[in-house]
mmCIF file of C-alpha atoms in Angstrom:
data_model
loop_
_atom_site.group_PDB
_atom_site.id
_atom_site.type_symbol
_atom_site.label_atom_id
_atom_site.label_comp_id
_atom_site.label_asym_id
_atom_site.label_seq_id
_atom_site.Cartn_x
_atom_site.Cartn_y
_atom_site.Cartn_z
ATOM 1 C CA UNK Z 1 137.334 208.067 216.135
ATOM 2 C CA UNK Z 2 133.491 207.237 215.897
ATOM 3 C CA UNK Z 3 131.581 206.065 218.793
ATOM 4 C CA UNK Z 4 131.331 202.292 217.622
ATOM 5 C CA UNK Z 5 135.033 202.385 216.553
ATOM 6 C CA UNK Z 6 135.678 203.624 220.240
ATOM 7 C CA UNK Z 7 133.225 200.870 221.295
ATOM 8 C CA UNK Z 8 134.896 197.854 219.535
ATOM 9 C CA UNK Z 9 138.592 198.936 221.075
ATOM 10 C CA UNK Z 10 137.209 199.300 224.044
ATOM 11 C CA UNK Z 11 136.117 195.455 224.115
ATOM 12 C CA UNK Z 12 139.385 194.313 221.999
ATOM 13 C CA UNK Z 13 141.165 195.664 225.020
ATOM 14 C CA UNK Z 14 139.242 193.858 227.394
ATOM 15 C CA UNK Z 15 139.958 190.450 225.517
ATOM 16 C CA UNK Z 16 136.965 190.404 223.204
ATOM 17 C CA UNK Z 17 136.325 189.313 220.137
ATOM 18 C CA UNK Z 18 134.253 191.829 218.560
ATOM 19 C CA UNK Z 19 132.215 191.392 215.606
ATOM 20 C CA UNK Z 20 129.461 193.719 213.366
ATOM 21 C CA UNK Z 21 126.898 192.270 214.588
ATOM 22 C CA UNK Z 22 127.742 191.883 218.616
ATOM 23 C CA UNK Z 23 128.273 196.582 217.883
ATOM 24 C CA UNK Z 24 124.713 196.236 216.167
ATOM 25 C CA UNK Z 25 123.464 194.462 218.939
ATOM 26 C CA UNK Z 26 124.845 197.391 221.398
ATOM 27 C CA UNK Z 27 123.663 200.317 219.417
ATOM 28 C CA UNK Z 28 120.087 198.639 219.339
ATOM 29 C CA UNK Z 29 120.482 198.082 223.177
ATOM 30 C CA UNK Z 30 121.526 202.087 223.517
ATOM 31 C CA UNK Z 31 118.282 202.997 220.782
ATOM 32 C CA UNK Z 32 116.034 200.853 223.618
ATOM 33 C CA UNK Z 33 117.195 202.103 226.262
ATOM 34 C CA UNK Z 34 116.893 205.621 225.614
ATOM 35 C CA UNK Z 35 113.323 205.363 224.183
ATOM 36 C CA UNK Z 36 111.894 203.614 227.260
ATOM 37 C CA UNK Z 37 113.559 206.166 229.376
ATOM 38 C CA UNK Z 38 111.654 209.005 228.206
ATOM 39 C CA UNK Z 39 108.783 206.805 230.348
ATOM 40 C CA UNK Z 40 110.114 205.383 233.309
ATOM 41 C CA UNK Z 41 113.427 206.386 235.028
ATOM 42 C CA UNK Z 42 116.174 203.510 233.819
ATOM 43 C CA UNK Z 43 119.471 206.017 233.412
ATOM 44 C CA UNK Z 44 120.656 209.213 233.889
ATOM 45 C CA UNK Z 45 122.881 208.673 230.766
ATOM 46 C CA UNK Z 46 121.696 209.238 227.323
ATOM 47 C CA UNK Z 47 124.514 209.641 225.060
ATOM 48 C CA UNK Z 48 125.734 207.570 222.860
ATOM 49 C CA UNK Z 49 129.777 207.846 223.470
ATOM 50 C CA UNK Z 50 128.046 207.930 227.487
ATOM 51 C CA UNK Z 51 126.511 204.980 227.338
ATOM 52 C CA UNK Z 52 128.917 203.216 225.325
ATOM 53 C CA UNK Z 53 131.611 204.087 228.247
ATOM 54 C CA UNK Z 54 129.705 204.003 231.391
ATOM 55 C CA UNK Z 55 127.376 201.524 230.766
ATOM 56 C CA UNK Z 56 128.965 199.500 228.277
ATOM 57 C CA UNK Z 57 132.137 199.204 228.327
ATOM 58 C CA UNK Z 58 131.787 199.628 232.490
ATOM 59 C CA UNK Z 59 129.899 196.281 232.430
ATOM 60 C CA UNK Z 60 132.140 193.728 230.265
ATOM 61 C CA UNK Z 61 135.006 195.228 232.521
ATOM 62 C CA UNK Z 62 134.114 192.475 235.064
ATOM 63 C CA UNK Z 63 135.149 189.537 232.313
ATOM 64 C CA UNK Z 64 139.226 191.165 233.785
ATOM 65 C CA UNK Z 65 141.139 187.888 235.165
ATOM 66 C CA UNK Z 66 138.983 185.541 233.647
ATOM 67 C CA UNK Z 67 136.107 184.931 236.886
ATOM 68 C CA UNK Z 68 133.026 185.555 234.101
ATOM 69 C CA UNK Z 69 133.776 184.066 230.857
ATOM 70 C CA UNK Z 70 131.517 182.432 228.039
ATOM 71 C CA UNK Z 71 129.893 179.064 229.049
ATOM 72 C CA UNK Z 72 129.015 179.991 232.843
ATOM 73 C CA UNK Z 73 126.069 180.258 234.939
ATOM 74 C CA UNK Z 74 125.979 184.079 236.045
ATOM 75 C CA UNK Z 75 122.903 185.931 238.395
ATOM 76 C CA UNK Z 76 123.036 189.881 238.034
ATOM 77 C CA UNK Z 77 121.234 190.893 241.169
ATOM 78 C CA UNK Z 78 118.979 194.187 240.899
ATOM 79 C CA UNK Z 79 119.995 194.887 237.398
ATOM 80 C CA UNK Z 80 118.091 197.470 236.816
ATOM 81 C CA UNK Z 81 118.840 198.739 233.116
ATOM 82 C CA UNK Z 82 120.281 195.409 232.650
ATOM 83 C CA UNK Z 83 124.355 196.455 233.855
ATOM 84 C CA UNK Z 84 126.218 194.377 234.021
ATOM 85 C CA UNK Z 85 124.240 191.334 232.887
ATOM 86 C CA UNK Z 86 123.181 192.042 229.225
ATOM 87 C CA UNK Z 87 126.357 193.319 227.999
ATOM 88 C CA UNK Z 88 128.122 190.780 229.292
ATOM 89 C CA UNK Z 89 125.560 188.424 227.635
ATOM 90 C CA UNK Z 90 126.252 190.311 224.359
ATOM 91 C CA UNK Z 91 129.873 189.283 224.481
ATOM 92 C CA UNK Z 92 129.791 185.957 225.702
ATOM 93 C CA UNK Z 93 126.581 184.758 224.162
ATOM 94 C CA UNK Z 94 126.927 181.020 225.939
ATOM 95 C CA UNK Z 95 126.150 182.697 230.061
ATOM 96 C CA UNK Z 96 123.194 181.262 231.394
ATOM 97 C CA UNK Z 97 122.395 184.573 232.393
ATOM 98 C CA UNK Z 98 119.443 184.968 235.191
ATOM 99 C CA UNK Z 99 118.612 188.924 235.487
ATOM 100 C CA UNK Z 100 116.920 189.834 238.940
ATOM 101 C CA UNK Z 101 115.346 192.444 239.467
ATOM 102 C CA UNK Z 102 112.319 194.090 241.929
ATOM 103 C CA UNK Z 103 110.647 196.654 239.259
ATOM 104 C CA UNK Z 104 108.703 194.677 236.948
ATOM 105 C CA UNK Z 105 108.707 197.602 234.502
ATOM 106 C CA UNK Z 106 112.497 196.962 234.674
ATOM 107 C CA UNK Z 107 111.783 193.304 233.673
ATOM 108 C CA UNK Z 108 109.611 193.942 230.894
ATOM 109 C CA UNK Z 109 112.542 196.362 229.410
ATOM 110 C CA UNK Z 110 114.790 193.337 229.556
ATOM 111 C CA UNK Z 111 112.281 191.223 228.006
ATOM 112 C CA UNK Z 112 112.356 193.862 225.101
ATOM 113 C CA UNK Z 113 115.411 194.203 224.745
ATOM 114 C CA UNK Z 114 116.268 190.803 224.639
ATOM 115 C CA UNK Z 115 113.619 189.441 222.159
ATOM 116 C CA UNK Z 116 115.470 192.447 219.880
ATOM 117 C CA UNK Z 117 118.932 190.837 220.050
ATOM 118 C CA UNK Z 118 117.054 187.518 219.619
ATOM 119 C CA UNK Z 119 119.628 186.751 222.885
ATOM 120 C CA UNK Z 120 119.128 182.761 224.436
ATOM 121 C CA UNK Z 121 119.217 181.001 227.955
ATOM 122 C CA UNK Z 122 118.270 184.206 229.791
ATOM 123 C CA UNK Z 123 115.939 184.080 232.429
ATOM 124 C CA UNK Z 124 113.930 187.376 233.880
ATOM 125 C CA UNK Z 125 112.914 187.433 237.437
ATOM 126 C CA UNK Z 126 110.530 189.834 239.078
ATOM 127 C CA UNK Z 127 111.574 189.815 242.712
ATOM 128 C CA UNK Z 128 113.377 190.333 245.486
ATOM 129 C CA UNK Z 129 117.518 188.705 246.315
ATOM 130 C CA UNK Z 130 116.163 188.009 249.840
ATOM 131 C CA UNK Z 131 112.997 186.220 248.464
ATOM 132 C CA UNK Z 132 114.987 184.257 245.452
ATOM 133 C CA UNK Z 133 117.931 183.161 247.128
ATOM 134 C CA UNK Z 134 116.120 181.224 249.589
ATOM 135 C CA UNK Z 135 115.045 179.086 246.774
ATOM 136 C CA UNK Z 136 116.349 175.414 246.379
ATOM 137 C CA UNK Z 137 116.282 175.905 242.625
ATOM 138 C CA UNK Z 138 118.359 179.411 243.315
ATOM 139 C CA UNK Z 139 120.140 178.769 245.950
ATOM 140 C CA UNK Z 140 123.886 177.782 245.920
ATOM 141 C CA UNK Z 141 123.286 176.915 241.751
ATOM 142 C CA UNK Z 142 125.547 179.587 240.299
ATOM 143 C CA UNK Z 143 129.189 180.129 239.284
ATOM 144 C CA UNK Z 144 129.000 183.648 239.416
ATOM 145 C CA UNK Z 145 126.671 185.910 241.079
ATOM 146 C CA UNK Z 146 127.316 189.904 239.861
ATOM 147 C CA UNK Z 147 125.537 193.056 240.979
ATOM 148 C CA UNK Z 148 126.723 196.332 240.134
ATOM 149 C CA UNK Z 149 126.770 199.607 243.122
ATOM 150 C CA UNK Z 150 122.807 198.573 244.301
ATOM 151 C CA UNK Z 151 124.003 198.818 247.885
ATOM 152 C CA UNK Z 152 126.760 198.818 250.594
ATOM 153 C CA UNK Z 153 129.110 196.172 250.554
ATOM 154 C CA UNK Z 154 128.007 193.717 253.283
ATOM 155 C CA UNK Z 155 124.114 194.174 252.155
ATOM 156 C CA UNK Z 156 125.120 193.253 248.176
ATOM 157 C CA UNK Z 157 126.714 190.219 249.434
ATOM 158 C CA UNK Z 158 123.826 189.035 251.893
ATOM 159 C CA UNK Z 159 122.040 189.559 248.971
ATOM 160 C CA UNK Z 160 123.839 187.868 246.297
ATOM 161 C CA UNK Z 161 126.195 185.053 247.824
ATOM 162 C CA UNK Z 162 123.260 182.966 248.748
ATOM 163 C CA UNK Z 163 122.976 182.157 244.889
ATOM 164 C CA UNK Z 164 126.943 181.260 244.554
ATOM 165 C CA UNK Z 165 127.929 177.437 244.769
ATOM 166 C CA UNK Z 166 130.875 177.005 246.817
ATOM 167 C CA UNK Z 167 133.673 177.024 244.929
ATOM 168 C CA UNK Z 168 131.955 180.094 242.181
ATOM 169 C CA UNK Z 169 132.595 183.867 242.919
ATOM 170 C CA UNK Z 170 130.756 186.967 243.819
ATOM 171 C CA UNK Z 171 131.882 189.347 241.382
ATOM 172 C CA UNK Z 172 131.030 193.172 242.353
ATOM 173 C CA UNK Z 173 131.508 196.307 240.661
ATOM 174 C CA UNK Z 174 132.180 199.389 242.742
ATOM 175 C CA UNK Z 175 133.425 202.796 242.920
ATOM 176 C CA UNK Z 176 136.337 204.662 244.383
ATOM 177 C CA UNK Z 177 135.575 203.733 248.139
ATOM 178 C CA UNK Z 178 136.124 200.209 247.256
ATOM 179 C CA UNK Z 179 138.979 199.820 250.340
ATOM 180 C CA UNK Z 180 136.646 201.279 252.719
ATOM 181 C CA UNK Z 181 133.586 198.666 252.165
ATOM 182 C CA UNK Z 182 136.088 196.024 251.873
ATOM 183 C CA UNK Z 183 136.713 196.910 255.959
ATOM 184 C CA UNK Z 184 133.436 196.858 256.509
ATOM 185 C CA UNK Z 185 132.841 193.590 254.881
ATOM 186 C CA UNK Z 186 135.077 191.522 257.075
ATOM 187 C CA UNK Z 187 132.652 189.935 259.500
ATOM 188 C CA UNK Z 188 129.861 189.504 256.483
ATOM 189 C CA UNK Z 189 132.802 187.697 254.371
ATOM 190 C CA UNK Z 190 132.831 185.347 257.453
ATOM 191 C CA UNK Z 191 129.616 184.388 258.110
ATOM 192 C CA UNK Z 192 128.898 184.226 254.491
ATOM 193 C CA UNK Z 193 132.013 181.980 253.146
ATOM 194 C CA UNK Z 194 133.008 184.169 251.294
ATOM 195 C CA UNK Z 195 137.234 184.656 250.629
ATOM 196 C CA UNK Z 196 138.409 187.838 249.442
ATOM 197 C CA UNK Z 197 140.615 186.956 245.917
ATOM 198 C CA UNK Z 198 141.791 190.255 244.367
ATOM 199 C CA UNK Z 199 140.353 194.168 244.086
ATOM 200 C CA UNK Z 200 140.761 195.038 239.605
ATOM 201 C CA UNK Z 201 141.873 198.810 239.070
ATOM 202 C CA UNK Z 202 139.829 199.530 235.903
ATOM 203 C CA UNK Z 203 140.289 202.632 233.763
ATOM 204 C CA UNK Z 204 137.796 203.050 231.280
ATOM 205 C CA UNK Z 205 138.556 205.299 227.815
ATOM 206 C CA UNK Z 206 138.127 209.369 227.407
ATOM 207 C CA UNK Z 207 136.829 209.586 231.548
ATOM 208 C CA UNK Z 208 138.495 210.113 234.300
ATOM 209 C CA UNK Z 209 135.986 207.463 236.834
ATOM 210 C CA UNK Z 210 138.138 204.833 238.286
ATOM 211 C CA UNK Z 211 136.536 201.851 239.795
ATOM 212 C CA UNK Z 212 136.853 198.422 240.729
ATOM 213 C CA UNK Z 213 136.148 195.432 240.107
ATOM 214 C CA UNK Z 214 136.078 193.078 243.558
ATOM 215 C CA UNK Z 215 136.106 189.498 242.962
ATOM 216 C CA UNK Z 216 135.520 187.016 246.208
ATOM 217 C CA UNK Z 217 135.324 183.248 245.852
ATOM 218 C CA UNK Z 218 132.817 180.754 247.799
ATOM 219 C CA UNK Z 219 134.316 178.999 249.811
ATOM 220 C CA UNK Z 220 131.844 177.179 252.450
ATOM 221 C CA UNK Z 221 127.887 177.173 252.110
ATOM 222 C CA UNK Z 222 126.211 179.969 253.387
ATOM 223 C CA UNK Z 223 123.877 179.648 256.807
ATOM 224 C CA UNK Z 224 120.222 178.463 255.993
ATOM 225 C CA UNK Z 225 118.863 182.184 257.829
ATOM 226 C CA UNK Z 226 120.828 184.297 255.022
ATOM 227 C CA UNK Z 227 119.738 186.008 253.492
ATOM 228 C CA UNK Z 228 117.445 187.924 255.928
ATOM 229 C CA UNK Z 229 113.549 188.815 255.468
ATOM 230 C CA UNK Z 230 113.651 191.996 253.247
ATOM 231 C CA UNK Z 231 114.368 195.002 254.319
ATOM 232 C CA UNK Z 232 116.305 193.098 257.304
ATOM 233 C CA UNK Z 233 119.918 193.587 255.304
ATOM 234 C CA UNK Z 234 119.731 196.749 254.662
ATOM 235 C CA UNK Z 235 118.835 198.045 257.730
ATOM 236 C CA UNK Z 236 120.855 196.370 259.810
ATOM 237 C CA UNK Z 237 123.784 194.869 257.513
ATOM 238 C CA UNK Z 238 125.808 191.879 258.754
ATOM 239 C CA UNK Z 239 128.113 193.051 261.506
#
């Protein structure tokens, strides 16, 4: 099986219609990617089948169960390389997709790679969460807020619930010690409104990584002092 072949069953699994042009649109993505990391430090991963798993495929995992599907507002919170955000965008090309990030080298990647796929209604923001999400035209104005391993449980969700409406979801990506952040997410579920809905098993093609996909709905607003100054989540996370 080629690459892209292993690339389009990978999405047909995951409920997506795939099409030539949404695999041209990744392989351009993956040709990006890897030329701007020979200049600044964006992944680890380079190859093609890789990227097409780990990245990829990884990414448009979090569509499982229906929480992030085409038509949505969704916030990727320190994107980075773009994961899960752009993919996502790639396969559902009617998200209003807002991609945060605090590099503005990152940024200016996104910005490339997005004029490429000639992608609409995405926004680019050179920030910080804890800056951002105390903004009225931010704040509480999503149906989906997404971030993928950028921290500990209870800091990702100071930073990114502030940007849910109530009733929306924080949708998180995480690896194998999903059970053990969930315990030490309890009291930061509380005071942010958050209710824990379901933790997604996913098992991604030809690797043996498991991870999760976390999904937690709004359900209250979120105190006006949340989220912190910066630096104030991290190092001292919501207890």
């Amino acid at each position: 099986m080629t690459n892209r072949q292993l690339l389009r069953e990978g999405l047909e699994d995951l409920g997506i219609k795939v099409n030539d042009k949404m695999l041209d649109n990744f392989n351009i993505y993956r040709e990006i990617l890897v030329d701007w990391n020979q200049k600044m430090n964006l992944t680890g991963i380079e190859d093609e089948k890789e990227v097409f798993i780990k990245h990829f495929l990884d990414s448009v995992s979090s569509v499982e169960n229906g929480y992030i599907k085409d038509g949505i507002s969704l916030i990727d919170v320190g994107t980075g390389a773009g994961f899960p955000g752009l993919p996502l965008k790639i396969c559902l090309e009617n998200i209003n997709l807002t991609l945060l990030d605090s590099l503005n080298k990152r940024i200016n990647f996104l910005q490339e790679v997005s004029n490429n796929l000639g992608l609409e209604n995405v926004e680019f923001i050179h920030g910080r969460a804890e800056d951002f999400g105390k903004l009225e035209e931010y704040r509480e104005q999503y149906d989906v807020a997404t971030a993928r391993a950028v921290a500990g449980l209870p800091i990702l969700m100071e930073f990114c619930v502030p940007f849910v409406k109530v009733g929306g979801y924080f949708v998180c990506l995480k690896g194998p010690n999903a059970n053990l952040e969930l315990e030490e997410s309890k009291s930061a579920m509380e005071v942010l409104g958050l209710e824990f809905v379901e933790k997604i098993d996913i098992e991604l093609p030809e690797t043996n990584l498991k991870h999760n996909i976390l999904v937690f709905k709004k359900v209250k607003n979120t105190p006006e002092k949340y989220p912190r100054k910066a630096g104030k989540p991290a190092k001292s996370p919501i207890k």
